[in-house]
Tab-separated table of C-alpha atoms in Angstrom:
chain	number	residue	atom	x	y	z
A	1	UNK	CA	-4.081	-2.262	51.070
A	2	UNK	CA	-4.841	-2.807	47.410
A	3	UNK	CA	-7.512	-4.453	46.824
A	4	UNK	CA	-7.108	-5.590	42.309
A	5	UNK	CA	-10.048	-6.918	40.625
A	6	UNK	CA	-8.668	-10.111	38.568
A	7	UNK	CA	-10.426	-13.151	36.311
A	8	UNK	CA	-11.522	-13.801	33.389
A	9	UNK	CA	-14.539	-11.247	33.642
A	10	UNK	CA	-12.629	-8.044	34.113
A	11	UNK	CA	-10.761	-9.118	31.389
A	12	UNK	CA	-13.434	-9.603	29.128
A	13	UNK	CA	-14.645	-5.773	30.809
A	14	UNK	CA	-11.405	-4.104	29.626
A	15	UNK	CA	-11.455	-6.057	26.069
A	16	UNK	CA	-14.495	-4.317	25.352
A	17	UNK	CA	-14.070	-1.013	26.486
A	18	UNK	CA	-10.931	-1.306	24.802
A	19	UNK	CA	-12.026	-2.078	21.448
A	20	UNK	CA	-15.798	0.242	21.694
A	21	UNK	CA	-15.931	3.502	20.425
A	22	UNK	CA	-15.128	6.441	22.397
A	23	UNK	CA	-18.093	7.456	24.608
A	24	UNK	CA	-19.818	4.715	23.612
A	25	UNK	CA	-20.583	1.382	25.947
A	26	UNK	CA	-20.080	-1.855	24.831
A	27	UNK	CA	-21.222	-5.212	26.044
A	28	UNK	CA	-20.655	-8.946	25.661
A	29	UNK	CA	-24.064	-11.582	25.655
A	30	UNK	CA	-23.705	-12.309	28.668
A	31	UNK	CA	-23.814	-8.976	30.332
A	32	UNK	CA	-26.418	-7.657	27.465
A	33	UNK	CA	-29.142	-11.724	28.445
A	34	UNK	CA	-29.616	-9.578	32.006
A	35	UNK	CA	-29.983	-5.873	30.181
A	36	UNK	CA	-31.795	-6.212	27.886
A	37	UNK	CA	-35.061	-5.669	28.786
A	38	UNK	CA	-33.635	-2.277	30.421
A	39	UNK	CA	-31.921	-0.800	27.361
A	40	UNK	CA	-31.675	-0.090	23.246
A	41	UNK	CA	-29.021	-2.549	22.142
A	42	UNK	CA	-27.107	-2.391	18.336
A	43	UNK	CA	-25.659	-5.443	17.294
A	44	UNK	CA	-21.758	-5.307	16.490
A	45	UNK	CA	-22.345	-9.120	15.345
A	46	UNK	CA	-19.189	-11.351	17.005
A	47	UNK	CA	-14.922	-9.489	17.536
A	48	UNK	CA	-11.379	-11.507	17.901
A	49	UNK	CA	-11.152	-10.007	20.993
A	50	UNK	CA	-7.931	-11.551	23.255
A	51	UNK	CA	-7.820	-13.997	25.360
A	52	UNK	CA	-10.308	-15.277	23.972
A	53	UNK	CA	-10.027	-18.793	21.274
A	54	UNK	CA	-13.838	-18.330	19.618
A	55	UNK	CA	-15.444	-15.299	19.093
A	56	UNK	CA	-16.752	-13.100	21.530
A	57	UNK	CA	-20.609	-11.645	20.299
A	58	UNK	CA	-21.321	-7.157	21.048
A	59	UNK	CA	-23.636	-5.365	21.805
A	60	UNK	CA	-23.234	-0.934	21.676
A	61	UNK	CA	-25.933	0.202	24.387
A	62	UNK	CA	-28.129	3.082	22.606
A	63	UNK	CA	-30.498	4.080	25.241
A	64	UNK	CA	-32.995	3.262	28.038
A	65	UNK	CA	-35.745	2.005	26.859
A	66	UNK	CA	-38.880	3.936	26.871
A	67	UNK	CA	-40.898	1.076	28.455
A	68	UNK	CA	-38.834	-1.871	29.921
A	69	UNK	CA	-39.550	-5.293	29.725
A	70	UNK	CA	-39.130	-7.596	32.953
A	71	UNK	CA	-36.038	-8.649	34.549
A	72	UNK	CA	-37.572	-11.360	36.653
A	73	UNK	CA	-39.173	-13.954	35.140
A	74	UNK	CA	-42.005	-15.412	32.113
A	75	UNK	CA	-42.522	-12.868	29.566
A	76	UNK	CA	-45.710	-10.997	30.282
A	77	UNK	CA	-46.385	-12.808	33.219
A	78	UNK	CA	-46.440	-11.179	36.985
A	79	UNK	CA	-45.612	-13.076	40.716
A	80	UNK	CA	-46.094	-10.993	43.314
A	81	UNK	CA	-44.243	-11.249	46.430
A	82	UNK	CA	-47.478	-13.536	48.837
A	83	UNK	CA	-46.748	-13.439	52.405
A	84	UNK	CA	-43.179	-11.422	52.938
A	85	UNK	CA	-44.885	-7.606	53.829
A	86	UNK	CA	-42.539	-8.631	57.653
A	87	UNK	CA	-39.605	-8.875	54.969
A	88	UNK	CA	-40.721	-5.615	53.169
A	89	UNK	CA	-40.706	-3.701	55.864
A	90	UNK	CA	-37.597	-4.684	57.069
A	91	UNK	CA	-36.084	-3.993	53.529
A	92	UNK	CA	-38.235	-0.775	52.900
A	93	UNK	CA	-36.930	0.448	56.609
A	94	UNK	CA	-33.252	-0.823	55.715
A	95	UNK	CA	-32.893	1.235	52.511
A	96	UNK	CA	-34.328	4.034	53.910
A	97	UNK	CA	-31.031	4.217	57.243
A	98	UNK	CA	-28.986	3.443	53.750
A	99	UNK	CA	-30.066	6.092	52.161
A	100	UNK	CA	-28.999	7.809	55.669
A	101	UNK	CA	-25.981	7.201	54.935
A	102	UNK	CA	-25.599	4.216	57.498
A	103	UNK	CA	-23.300	0.765	56.907
A	104	UNK	CA	-26.282	-2.408	57.136
A	105	UNK	CA	-24.518	-5.571	58.607
A	106	UNK	CA	-27.156	-9.184	57.945
A	107	UNK	CA	-26.082	-12.080	59.171
A	108	UNK	CA	-27.732	-15.500	58.561
A	109	UNK	CA	-26.017	-18.186	57.718
A	110	UNK	CA	-28.425	-20.974	58.489
A	111	UNK	CA	-31.775	-19.214	58.345
A	112	UNK	CA	-33.929	-16.319	57.857
A	113	UNK	CA	-33.388	-14.096	60.526
A	114	UNK	CA	-34.565	-10.887	60.366
A	115	UNK	CA	-33.995	-9.258	63.615
A	116	UNK	CA	-30.341	-10.958	63.556
A	117	UNK	CA	-28.315	-7.801	62.187
A	118	UNK	CA	-26.126	-5.399	63.750
A	119	UNK	CA	-25.866	-1.412	62.405
A	120	UNK	CA	-21.917	0.297	61.857
A	121	UNK	CA	-21.813	4.254	62.736
A	122	UNK	CA	-21.549	5.509	59.586
A	123	UNK	CA	-18.127	6.617	58.765
A	124	UNK	CA	-15.582	9.208	59.489
A	125	UNK	CA	-15.081	11.534	56.220
A	126	UNK	CA	-11.325	11.116	56.128
A	127	UNK	CA	-11.046	14.497	52.995
């Protein structure tokens, strides 16, 4: 069985890799907006990319910020989770089990049902 990722995002990522200076990471503006609070960048301006009509804004990742900013919400404001102790405990328990190699399958298409979870056995190594 073969799995292949295709589409515009994959093609654009490949173009960023092809046009990057060897040993560096180059990203588009969309990715930059998602991770800007976490990393320092060098703006590369707009570059022509095969398959795109308009030039694409590109950035070179320079390294992690020493003091990362917020990823969510409005800068300078915080909004802690209120009334979600049960769900946070569940997620912490899941994280603990996942760190021990278990696989988690959650199924709850319509409502939040924290008890509707199933643990699958750790897959055997094929090596």
